[in-house]
CSV table of C-alpha atoms and ligand atoms in Angstrom, one decimal:
chain,number,residue,atom,x,y,z
A,1,MET,CA,-137.0,-24.5,89.2
A,2,ALA,CA,-136.6,-27.9,89.5
A,3,SER,CA,-136.5,-27.7,85.7
A,4,HIS,CA,-133.9,-25.4,85.9
A,5,SER,CA,-131.6,-27.0,88.1
A,6,SER,CA,-131.9,-30.1,85.9
A,7,LEU,CA,-130.9,-28.2,82.8
A,8,LEU,CA,-128.3,-27.4,84.4
A,9,ILE,CA,-127.2,-30.2,85.3
A,10,VAL,CA,-127.5,-31.8,81.9
A,11,LEU,CA,-125.6,-28.7,80.8
A,12,ALA,CA,-123.1,-30.0,83.2
A,13,VAL,CA,-122.9,-33.8,82.4
A,14,THR,CA,-122.8,-32.3,78.1
A,15,CYS,CA,-120.1,-30.3,78.2
A,16,PHE,CA,-118.1,-32.5,80.7
A,17,VAL,CA,-118.6,-35.5,77.8
A,18,SER,CA,-117.3,-33.3,75.0
A,19,LEU,CA,-114.7,-32.3,76.5
A,20,ILE,CA,-113.4,-35.4,78.0
A,21,SER,CA,-114.1,-37.6,74.8
A,22,PRO,CA,-110.8,-36.3,72.8
A,23,ALA,CA,-109.1,-39.0,75.6
A,24,PHE,CA,-110.9,-41.6,74.1
A,25,SER,CA,-111.5,-40.9,70.2
A,26,GLN,CA,-107.5,-39.2,70.3
A,27,THR,CA,-106.9,-37.7,66.7
A,28,CYS,CA,-104.1,-36.6,65.0
A,29,SER,CA,-105.3,-33.6,64.6
A,30,THR,CA,-105.1,-32.3,67.9
A,31,GLN,CA,-101.8,-32.9,68.5
A,32,ASN,CA,-100.5,-29.7,66.9
A,33,VAL,CA,-96.8,-31.9,65.9
A,34,LEU,CA,-94.7,-29.6,63.4
A,35,THR,CA,-92.2,-29.8,61.1
A,36,THR,CA,-88.4,-29.0,62.1
A,37,GLN,CA,-89.1,-25.6,60.3
A,38,LYS,CA,-92.1,-25.2,62.7
A,39,THR,CA,-94.8,-25.6,60.6
A,40,PRO,CA,-97.7,-27.6,60.4
A,41,PHE,CA,-97.8,-30.5,59.1
A,42,GLN,CA,-100.3,-30.9,55.4
A,43,THR,CA,-101.8,-34.1,56.5
A,44,CYS,CA,-102.5,-36.6,59.4
A,45,LEU,CA,-104.1,-39.4,59.6
A,46,ASP,CA,-105.3,-41.7,62.5
A,47,LEU,CA,-103.2,-44.7,61.4
A,48,PRO,CA,-106.0,-47.8,61.4
A,49,ALA,CA,-103.6,-50.1,63.7
A,50,LEU,CA,-101.2,-50.0,67.2
A,51,ASP,CA,-102.8,-46.4,68.0
A,52,SER,CA,-100.6,-44.6,65.9
A,53,TYR,CA,-99.8,-40.9,64.2
A,54,LEU,CA,-99.3,-40.3,60.4
A,55,HIS,CA,-98.1,-36.3,60.1
A,56,TYR,CA,-96.7,-35.6,56.5
A,57,THR,CA,-95.9,-33.0,53.8
A,58,TYR,CA,-95.2,-34.2,50.0
A,59,ASN,CA,-92.8,-32.0,48.1
A,60,ALA,CA,-94.0,-33.4,44.3
A,61,THR,CA,-91.2,-30.7,42.9
A,62,ASN,CA,-88.2,-32.9,44.7
A,63,SER,CA,-90.6,-36.1,46.1
A,64,SER,CA,-90.1,-35.3,49.3
A,65,LEU,CA,-91.9,-36.3,51.8
A,66,SER,CA,-91.6,-35.3,55.7
A,67,VAL,CA,-93.2,-37.1,57.9
A,68,ALA,CA,-93.9,-37.3,62.0
A,69,PHE,CA,-94.9,-40.4,63.4
A,70,VAL,CA,-96.0,-40.5,67.4
A,71,ALA,CA,-96.7,-43.6,68.9
A,72,THR,CA,-96.9,-45.1,72.6
A,73,PRO,CA,-94.2,-47.8,73.4
A,74,SER,CA,-95.8,-50.4,75.2
A,75,ARG,CA,-93.6,-50.4,78.2
A,76,PRO,CA,-91.1,-47.6,79.5
A,77,THR,CA,-87.8,-49.7,78.0
A,78,GLY,CA,-90.0,-50.3,74.7
A,79,TRP,CA,-89.7,-49.1,71.2
A,80,ILE,CA,-91.8,-47.6,68.3
A,81,ALA,CA,-91.0,-47.9,65.1
A,82,TRP,CA,-92.6,-46.7,61.4
A,83,ALA,CA,-91.0,-48.1,58.2
A,84,ILE,CA,-91.2,-47.6,54.4
A,85,ASN,CA,-91.0,-51.2,52.1
A,86,PRO,CA,-89.8,-50.7,48.5
A,87,THR,CA,-90.2,-54.3,47.6
A,88,GLY,CA,-93.7,-55.5,49.3
A,89,SER,CA,-96.0,-54.8,51.5
A,90,GLY,CA,-95.5,-56.3,55.3
A,91,MET,CA,-92.5,-56.3,57.5
A,92,VAL,CA,-89.8,-58.3,55.2
A,93,GLY,CA,-88.5,-55.5,52.9
A,94,SER,CA,-89.0,-53.0,55.7
A,95,GLN,CA,-86.6,-49.7,56.0
A,96,ALA,CA,-87.1,-49.1,59.2
A,97,PHE,CA,-86.6,-45.7,61.4
A,98,VAL,CA,-87.1,-47.3,65.2
A,99,ALA,CA,-86.6,-44.4,68.4
A,100,LEU,CA,-85.8,-47.1,71.2
A,101,ARG,CA,-85.5,-45.8,75.0
A,102,SER,CA,-83.4,-47.6,77.3
A,103,GLY,CA,-84.6,-47.0,80.6
A,104,PRO,CA,-87.8,-45.4,81.9
A,105,GLY,CA,-87.6,-41.5,81.1
A,106,GLU,CA,-83.9,-42.0,79.1
A,107,ALA,CA,-84.8,-39.9,75.7
A,108,PRO,CA,-85.4,-41.9,73.3
A,109,VAL,CA,-82.6,-42.7,70.4
A,110,LEU,CA,-83.0,-43.7,67.0
A,111,LYS,CA,-81.8,-46.4,64.4
A,112,THR,CA,-82.2,-47.8,62.0
A,113,TYR,CA,-83.2,-50.9,60.8
A,114,ASN,CA,-83.2,-52.5,57.4
A,115,ILE,CA,-84.8,-56.2,57.5
A,116,THR,CA,-84.1,-58.5,55.5
A,117,SER,CA,-86.5,-61.4,57.8
A,118,TYR,CA,-88.9,-62.0,60.7
A,119,SER,CA,-86.1,-63.6,62.5
A,120,SER,CA,-83.3,-60.4,63.0
A,121,LEU,CA,-83.9,-57.6,63.7
A,122,VAL,CA,-80.0,-55.8,62.7
A,123,GLU,CA,-78.7,-52.6,62.5
A,124,GLY,CA,-78.3,-51.6,59.1
A,125,ARG,CA,-78.1,-48.9,56.0
A,126,LEU,CA,-81.0,-47.5,54.8
A,127,ALA,CA,-82.5,-47.6,50.2
A,128,PHE,CA,-83.1,-44.7,49.5
A,129,HIS,CA,-81.6,-41.1,51.3
A,130,PHE,CA,-83.6,-39.7,54.0
A,131,TRP,CA,-82.3,-36.6,56.7
A,132,ASP,CA,-83.7,-34.6,59.6
A,133,LEU,CA,-84.1,-37.5,61.2
A,134,ARG,CA,-84.6,-36.9,65.5
A,135,ALA,CA,-86.9,-38.3,68.0
A,136,GLU,CA,-89.0,-36.1,70.1
A,137,ALA,CA,-90.4,-37.6,73.5
A,138,LEU,CA,-94.2,-36.0,74.2
A,139,SER,CA,-96.8,-35.8,77.4
A,140,GLY,CA,-98.1,-39.7,77.7
A,141,ASN,CA,-95.0,-41.4,77.3
A,142,ARG,CA,-95.5,-40.4,73.2
A,143,VAL,CA,-92.7,-40.8,71.4
A,144,VAL,CA,-92.6,-39.0,67.7
A,145,ILE,CA,-90.8,-39.8,65.3
A,146,HIS,CA,-89.6,-36.7,62.7
A,147,THR,CA,-87.3,-37.7,59.4
A,148,SER,CA,-87.7,-36.7,55.7
A,149,VAL,CA,-87.0,-39.1,53.0
A,150,LYS,CA,-86.7,-39.6,49.2
A,151,VAL,CA,-89.5,-41.2,47.4
A,152,PRO,CA,-88.1,-42.2,43.8
A,153,ALA,CA,-89.5,-39.4,41.3
A,154,GLY,CA,-93.0,-40.5,40.0
A,155,GLU,CA,-93.8,-42.5,42.1
A,156,ASP,CA,-98.0,-41.8,44.1
A,157,SER,CA,-98.0,-44.1,46.5
A,158,VAL,CA,-95.7,-45.3,49.2
A,159,ASN,CA,-96.1,-49.2,51.7
A,160,GLN,CA,-96.0,-47.7,55.1
A,161,VAL,CA,-95.4,-50.7,58.1
A,162,TRP,CA,-95.5,-49.5,61.5
A,163,GLN,CA,-94.5,-50.9,64.9
A,164,ILE,CA,-94.9,-50.8,69.1
A,165,GLY,CA,-92.2,-53.2,69.8
A,166,GLY,CA,-91.6,-55.1,72.8
A,167,ASN,CA,-88.7,-54.5,75.2
A,168,VAL,CA,-85.0,-53.0,74.8
A,169,THR,CA,-81.5,-54.6,76.0
A,170,ASN,CA,-78.6,-53.8,75.6
A,171,GLY,CA,-79.5,-50.7,72.5
A,172,ARG,CA,-81.3,-53.7,71.0
A,173,ILE,CA,-85.0,-54.1,70.1
A,174,GLY,CA,-86.4,-57.0,71.1
A,175,VAL,CA,-89.4,-58.8,68.8
A,176,HIS,CA,-93.3,-56.7,69.2
A,177,PRO,CA,-95.9,-59.1,70.1
A,178,PHE,CA,-97.7,-60.8,67.4
A,179,ALA,CA,-101.7,-59.2,68.3
A,180,PRO,CA,-103.9,-59.0,65.6
A,181,ALA,CA,-102.8,-55.6,65.2
A,182,ASN,CA,-99.0,-56.0,65.4
A,183,LEU,CA,-99.5,-57.9,62.0
A,184,GLY,CA,-101.7,-55.6,60.6
A,185,SER,CA,-100.1,-52.3,61.2
A,186,THR,CA,-99.9,-52.1,57.3
A,187,SER,CA,-101.1,-49.2,54.3
A,188,VAL,CA,-100.7,-47.9,51.7
A,189,LEU,CA,-99.3,-43.8,51.4
A,190,ARG,CA,-101.3,-42.1,49.2
A,191,LEU,CA,-98.7,-39.6,48.1
A,192,THR,CA,-100.7,-37.8,45.2
A,193,GLY,CA,-103.9,-38.4,43.7
A,194,SER,CA,-107.4,-38.6,44.6
A,195,ASP,CA,-106.7,-39.2,48.2
A,196,ALA,CA,-103.2,-37.3,48.4
A,197,PRO,CA,-103.1,-34.0,50.3
A,198,ALA,CA,-103.7,-31.1,49.1
A,199,ALA,CA,-100.5,-29.5,46.1
A,200,ALA,CA,-98.0,-27.8,47.9
A,201,PRO,CA,-98.6,-24.2,47.8
A,202,GLY,CA,-95.8,-22.8,45.2
A,203,GLY,CA,-95.2,-26.1,44.6
A,204,ALA,CA,-95.1,-27.0,40.2
A,205,SER,CA,-97.4,-30.4,40.7
A,206,THR,CA,-97.9,-32.3,37.7
A,207,THR,CA,-101.3,-33.5,38.8
A,208,PRO,CA,-104.4,-31.4,36.5
A,209,PRO,CA,-106.4,-29.2,39.2
A,210,GLY,CA,-109.1,-32.0,39.3
A,211,GLN,CA,-106.8,-34.7,40.2
A,212,ALA,CA,-105.5,-33.2,42.8
A,213,GLY,CA,-106.3,-33.8,45.9
A,214,GLY,CA,-109.5,-31.8,46.8
A,215,PRO,CA,-109.9,-30.2,50.2
A,216,GLY,CA,-112.8,-32.9,50.6
A,217,ASN,CA,-110.7,-35.4,50.7
A,218,ALA,CA,-107.5,-33.6,52.5
A,219,GLY,CA,-110.8,-32.6,55.0
A,220,SER,CA,-112.1,-35.8,55.1
A,221,MET,CA,-109.2,-37.6,57.1
A,222,THR,CA,-108.7,-35.3,59.9
A,223,THR,CA,-112.8,-34.7,60.5
A,224,ASN,CA,-113.4,-36.8,63.1
A,225,VAL,CA,-112.9,-34.1,65.6
A,226,ASN,CA,-115.5,-31.9,64.4
A,227,LEU,CA,-117.5,-34.8,64.7
A,228,GLY,CA,-117.2,-35.4,67.9
A,229,VAL,CA,-117.9,-32.0,68.6
A,230,SER,CA,-121.0,-31.7,66.5
A,231,LEU,CA,-122.0,-34.9,68.0
A,232,GLY,CA,-121.8,-32.9,71.3
A,233,VAL,CA,-123.7,-29.6,69.9
A,234,LEU,CA,-126.4,-32.4,69.1
A,235,ALA,CA,-126.6,-33.5,72.4
A,236,LEU,CA,-127.0,-29.9,73.9
A,237,LEU,CA,-129.6,-29.5,71.6
A,238,GLY,CA,-131.5,-32.9,72.3
A,239,SER,CA,-130.9,-32.3,75.9
A,240,ILE,CA,-132.7,-28.5,75.5
A,241,PHE,CA,-135.7,-29.6,73.9
A,242,VAL,CA,-136.1,-32.7,75.7
A,243,LEU,CA,-136.9,-29.6,78.3
B,301,LIG,C1,-86.3,-31.3,48.5
B,301,LIG,O1,-87.2,-29.7,49.5
B,301,LIG,C2,-87.4,-29.7,50.6
B,301,LIG,C3,-87.9,-28.4,51.0
B,301,LIG,O2,-87.7,-27.1,50.5
B,301,LIG,C4,-86.2,-29.7,51.0
B,301,LIG,O3,-86.1,-29.3,52.6
B,301,LIG,C5,-85.5,-30.9,51.2
B,301,LIG,O4,-83.9,-31.4,51.3
B,301,LIG,C6,-86.0,-31.0,48.9
B,301,LIG,N1,-85.1,-32.7,49.1
B,301,LIG,C7,-84.5,-33.5,48.5
B,301,LIG,C8,-84.2,-34.4,48.3
B,301,LIG,O5,-83.3,-32.4,47.8
B,302,LIG,C1,-80.5,-54.5,53.0
B,302,LIG,O1,-80.3,-55.9,53.5
B,302,LIG,C2,-80.0,-56.9,52.3
B,302,LIG,C3,-80.0,-58.8,52.5
B,302,LIG,O2,-78.5,-58.4,53.5
B,302,LIG,C4,-79.1,-56.5,51.4
B,302,LIG,O3,-79.2,-57.1,50.5
B,302,LIG,C5,-79.1,-54.9,51.1
B,302,LIG,O4,-78.1,-55.0,50.0
B,302,LIG,C6,-79.0,-54.3,52.2
B,302,LIG,N1,-79.3,-52.6,52.2
B,302,LIG,C7,-78.3,-51.9,51.8
B,302,LIG,C8,-79.6,-50.8,51.5
B,302,LIG,O5,-77.7,-51.9,52.9
B,303,LIG,C1,-87.8,-58.8,76.6
B,303,LIG,O1,-88.7,-59.8,75.5
B,303,LIG,C2,-88.3,-61.1,75.1
B,303,LIG,C3,-88.7,-61.8,74.2
B,303,LIG,O2,-90.5,-61.3,74.1
B,303,LIG,C4,-88.5,-61.4,76.7
B,303,LIG,O3,-88.0,-63.3,76.2
B,303,LIG,C5,-87.7,-60.9,77.7
B,303,LIG,O4,-88.3,-62.1,79.1
B,303,LIG,C6,-88.0,-59.7,77.7
B,303,LIG,N1,-87.2,-59.0,78.7
B,303,LIG,C7,-87.6,-58.6,79.5
B,303,LIG,C8,-86.5,-58.1,80.7
B,303,LIG,O5,-89.2,-58.2,79.6
B,304,LIG,C1,-90.7,-28.0,47.1
B,304,LIG,O1,-89.7,-28.0,47.0
B,304,LIG,C2,-89.0,-26.6,46.1
B,304,LIG,C3,-87.3,-27.4,45.6
B,304,LIG,O2,-86.6,-27.7,46.7
B,304,LIG,C4,-88.7,-26.3,46.9
B,304,LIG,O3,-88.4,-25.3,45.7
B,304,LIG,C5,-90.0,-25.8,47.4
B,304,LIG,O4,-90.2,-24.7,47.7
B,304,LIG,C6,-90.9,-26.9,48.5
B,304,LIG,N1,-91.8,-26.4,47.9
B,304,LIG,C7,-92.7,-26.0,49.9
B,304,LIG,C8,-94.7,-25.9,49.7
B,304,LIG,O5,-91.8,-26.7,50.3
């Protein structure tokens, strides 16, 4: 009797823990963000800073990159940004897509910024062609920036920069905080090669099959959740054996 009820308690606790853990370690693979054509993106990444996520598909045939950047503004009237820096790896030179909210609950508004210095944030044209730019509000105050950009033909990676901003005043964005995470939110986004997403089906990839992003590599970007589930199962097995 006693062992039965303690088994039930352990099972209940284990199930509860496996259910709530995604809230603490959210990963892009649970976000269900779709392209403008309502199809899944090829790959998603849990970006290494600022609780931000990138869903993307690269089409090597016409070197176009479709992305959905997910982040949570730090306050109700705040902004998020995702950028490509064609000339460097930091903020200066970034060609940025910014989604800002002018008031709590208001629909996010999109602007583009050609960032030429740390001191001036001025709207501007971008250095590359882009289309399908739109913003979307998700639950939990999260915002998604969708866009497709033309990557120079032959480039196998781009420098990406992202940010969660400060406040918004009269439609203008204020400076972002200077915490370590705000200063380290850059990375190289590989489009082709060993750690890139699998080649698009039907796309005439010029990469030899052996080098195209293998399933193992593409999969490693989204294994966090599976790992969480496996740990839950292990904990479950463990608790049964302990009893
Ligand atoms: C590339 O192809 C995609 C999918 O067919 C299309 O949406 C996009 O407009 C094309 N991009 C360019 C730069 O032609
Ligand atoms: C971005 O700003 C710099 C400096 O003002 C300028 O040289 C460059 O042409 C601008 N880019 C575009 C696409 O307008
Ligand atoms: C907005 O941000 C600026 C710069 O950080 C700050 O000086 C100002 O007080 C902020 N305004 C509000 C309303 O939070
Ligand atoms: C990639 O772009 C080409 C040219 O627009 C298009 O024919 C092809 O369908 C696209 N591939 C995917 C997977 O969208």
